[in-house]
Coordinates of C-alpha atoms in Angstrom, one line a residue:
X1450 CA -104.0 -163.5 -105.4
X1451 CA -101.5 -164.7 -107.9
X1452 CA -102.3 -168.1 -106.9
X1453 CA -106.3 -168.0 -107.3
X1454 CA -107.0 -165.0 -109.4
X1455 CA -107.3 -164.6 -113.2
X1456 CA -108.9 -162.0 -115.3
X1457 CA -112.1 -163.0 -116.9
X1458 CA -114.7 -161.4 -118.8
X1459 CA -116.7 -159.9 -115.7
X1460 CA -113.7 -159.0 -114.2
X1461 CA -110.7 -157.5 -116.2
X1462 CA -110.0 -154.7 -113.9
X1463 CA -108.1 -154.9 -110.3
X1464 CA -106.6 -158.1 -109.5
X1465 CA -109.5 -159.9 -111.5
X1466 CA -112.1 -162.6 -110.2
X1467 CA -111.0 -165.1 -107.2
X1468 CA -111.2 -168.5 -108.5
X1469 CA -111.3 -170.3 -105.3
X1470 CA -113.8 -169.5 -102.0
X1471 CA -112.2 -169.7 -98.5
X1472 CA -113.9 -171.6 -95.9
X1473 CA -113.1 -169.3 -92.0
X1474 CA -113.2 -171.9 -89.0
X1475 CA -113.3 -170.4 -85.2
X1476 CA -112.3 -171.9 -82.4
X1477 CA -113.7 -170.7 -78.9
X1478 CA -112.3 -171.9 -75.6
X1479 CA -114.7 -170.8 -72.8
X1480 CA -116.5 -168.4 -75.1
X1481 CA -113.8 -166.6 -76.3
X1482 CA -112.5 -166.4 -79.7
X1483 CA -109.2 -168.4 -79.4
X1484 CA -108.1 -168.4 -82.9
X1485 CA -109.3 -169.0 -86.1
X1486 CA -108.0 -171.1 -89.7
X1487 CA -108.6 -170.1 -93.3
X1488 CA -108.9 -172.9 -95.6
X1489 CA -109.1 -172.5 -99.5
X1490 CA -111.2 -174.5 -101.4
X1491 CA -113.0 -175.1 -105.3
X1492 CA -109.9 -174.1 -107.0
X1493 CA -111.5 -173.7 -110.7
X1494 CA -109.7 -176.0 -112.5
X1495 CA -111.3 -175.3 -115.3
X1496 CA -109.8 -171.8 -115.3
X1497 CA -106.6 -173.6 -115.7
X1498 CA -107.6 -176.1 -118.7
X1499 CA -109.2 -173.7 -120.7
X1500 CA -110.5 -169.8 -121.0
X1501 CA -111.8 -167.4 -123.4
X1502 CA -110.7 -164.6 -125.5
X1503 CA -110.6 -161.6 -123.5
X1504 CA -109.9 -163.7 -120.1
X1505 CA -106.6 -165.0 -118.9
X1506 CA -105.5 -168.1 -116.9
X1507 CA -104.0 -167.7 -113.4
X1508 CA -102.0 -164.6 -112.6
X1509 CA -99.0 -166.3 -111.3
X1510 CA -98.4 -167.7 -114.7
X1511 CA -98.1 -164.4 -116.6
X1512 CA -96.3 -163.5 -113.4
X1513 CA -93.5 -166.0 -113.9
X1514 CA -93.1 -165.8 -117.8
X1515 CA -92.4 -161.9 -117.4
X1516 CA -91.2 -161.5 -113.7
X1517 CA -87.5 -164.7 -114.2
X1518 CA -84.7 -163.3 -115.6
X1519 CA -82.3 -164.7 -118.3
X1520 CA -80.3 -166.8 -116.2
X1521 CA -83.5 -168.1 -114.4
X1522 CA -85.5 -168.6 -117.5
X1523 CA -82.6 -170.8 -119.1
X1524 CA -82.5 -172.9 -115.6
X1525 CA -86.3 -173.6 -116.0
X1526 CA -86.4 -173.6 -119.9
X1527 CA -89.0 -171.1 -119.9
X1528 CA -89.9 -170.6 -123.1
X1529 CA -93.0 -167.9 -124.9
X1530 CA -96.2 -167.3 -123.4
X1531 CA -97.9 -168.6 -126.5
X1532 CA -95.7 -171.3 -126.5
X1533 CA -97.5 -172.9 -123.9
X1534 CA -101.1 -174.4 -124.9
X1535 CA -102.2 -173.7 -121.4
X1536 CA -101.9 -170.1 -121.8
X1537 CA -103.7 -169.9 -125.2
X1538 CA -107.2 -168.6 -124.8
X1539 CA -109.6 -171.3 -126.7
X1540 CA -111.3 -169.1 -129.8
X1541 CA -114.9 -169.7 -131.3
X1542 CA -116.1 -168.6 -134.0
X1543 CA -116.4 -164.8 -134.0
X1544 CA -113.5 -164.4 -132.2
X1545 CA -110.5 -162.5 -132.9
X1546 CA -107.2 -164.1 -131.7
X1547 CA -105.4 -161.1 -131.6
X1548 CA -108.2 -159.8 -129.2
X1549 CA -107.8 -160.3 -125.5
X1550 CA -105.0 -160.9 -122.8
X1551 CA -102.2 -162.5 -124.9
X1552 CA -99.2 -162.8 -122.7
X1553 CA -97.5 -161.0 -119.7
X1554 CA -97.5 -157.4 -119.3
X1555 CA -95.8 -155.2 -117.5
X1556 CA -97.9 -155.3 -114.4
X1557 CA -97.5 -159.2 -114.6
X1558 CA -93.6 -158.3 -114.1
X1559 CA -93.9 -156.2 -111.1
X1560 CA -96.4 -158.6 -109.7
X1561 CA -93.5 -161.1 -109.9
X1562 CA -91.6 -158.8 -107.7
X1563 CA -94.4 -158.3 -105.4
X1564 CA -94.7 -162.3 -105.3
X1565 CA -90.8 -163.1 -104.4
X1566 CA -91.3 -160.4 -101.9
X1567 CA -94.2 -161.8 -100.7
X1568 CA -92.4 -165.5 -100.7
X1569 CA -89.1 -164.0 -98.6
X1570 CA -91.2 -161.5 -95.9
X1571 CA -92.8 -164.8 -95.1
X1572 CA -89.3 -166.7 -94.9
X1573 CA -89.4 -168.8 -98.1
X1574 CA -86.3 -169.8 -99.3
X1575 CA -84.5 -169.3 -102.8
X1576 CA -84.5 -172.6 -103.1
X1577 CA -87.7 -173.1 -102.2
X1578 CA -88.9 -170.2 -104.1
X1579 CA -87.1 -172.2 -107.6
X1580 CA -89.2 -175.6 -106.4
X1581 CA -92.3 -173.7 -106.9
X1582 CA -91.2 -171.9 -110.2
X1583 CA -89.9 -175.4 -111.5
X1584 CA -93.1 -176.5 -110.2
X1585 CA -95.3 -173.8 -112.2
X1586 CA -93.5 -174.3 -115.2
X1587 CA -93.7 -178.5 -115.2
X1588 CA -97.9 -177.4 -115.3
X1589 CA -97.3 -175.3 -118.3
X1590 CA -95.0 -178.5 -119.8
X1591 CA -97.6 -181.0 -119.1
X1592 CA -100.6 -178.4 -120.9
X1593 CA -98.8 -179.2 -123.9
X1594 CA -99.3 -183.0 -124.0
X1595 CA -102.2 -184.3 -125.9
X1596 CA -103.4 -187.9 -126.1
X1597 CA -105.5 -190.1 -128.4
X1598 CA -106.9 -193.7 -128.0
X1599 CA -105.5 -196.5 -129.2
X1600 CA -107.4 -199.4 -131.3
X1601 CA -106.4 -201.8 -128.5
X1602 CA -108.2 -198.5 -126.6
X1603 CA -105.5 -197.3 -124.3
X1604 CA -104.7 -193.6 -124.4
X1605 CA -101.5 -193.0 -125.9
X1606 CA -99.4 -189.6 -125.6
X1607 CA -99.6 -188.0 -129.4
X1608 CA -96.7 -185.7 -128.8
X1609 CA -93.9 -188.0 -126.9
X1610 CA -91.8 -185.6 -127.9
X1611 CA -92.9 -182.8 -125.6
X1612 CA -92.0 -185.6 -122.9

């Protein structure tokens, strides 16, 4: 759920609405059930790139920015929520940018637990574990670069120094 979940505005409650559908395959053999395969699919991107007041990205964002501790979060140079354009609800007019999910929560810290749990019941190692984090946060870096088109009309990074 951390992975494919965010809250949105027709679902704030729970674990919030699934941004991805699964796809179940069967396999008989003889006309028996012999085993079966899940396979995600139509991850919403677009829950990632951008989202309204009141909603949130992915959970496993908010998870990580409140669940590392100090010595983790200086490994990763984690910095603020906020800090991090993909984590900034876009605003309209009308809206109120106090109003809404702004950062983690307390519930986003234990479901950090609940996710490194999750990682080591199924045998994932601390190292692994820290590829994925690194991982999540090099997303969070790369929200923040913006681009503009040249005259000779090549995009160009605007903020090289977010590189």
């Amino acid at each position: 759920d951390a992975f494919g979940n965010a809250y949105t505005t027709r679902n704030s409650s729970g674990c919030g609405s699934s941004m991805f559908s699964e796809y179940l395959k069967i396999f008989f053999d003889n006309g028996h059930i012999a085993g079966a395969e899940i396979t995600a699919f139509l991850l919403d991107h677009s829950r990632l790139l951008s989202f309204r007041a009141h909603e949130r990205t992915f959970h496993v964002f908010y998870m990580l920015l409140a669940g590392l501790d100090d010595e983790s979060r200086a490994a990763l140079r984690v910095r603020d929520v906020l800090d991090y354009d993909l984590m900034n609800p876009i605003l309209l007019p009308g809206d109120d940018p106090n109003d809404g999910f702004l950062g983690s929560t307390d519930d986003d810290k234990a479901g950090f637990e609940t996710l490194v749990a999750a990682f080591e019941a199924f045998g994932i190692s601390k190292e692994a574990q820290q590829q994925v984090f690194r991982l999540l946060v090099g997303i969070l870096e790369l929200g923040n670069i913006t681009f503009y088109e040249s005259e000779e009309k090549f995009v160009v990074v605007r903020n090289v120094e977010v590189l």
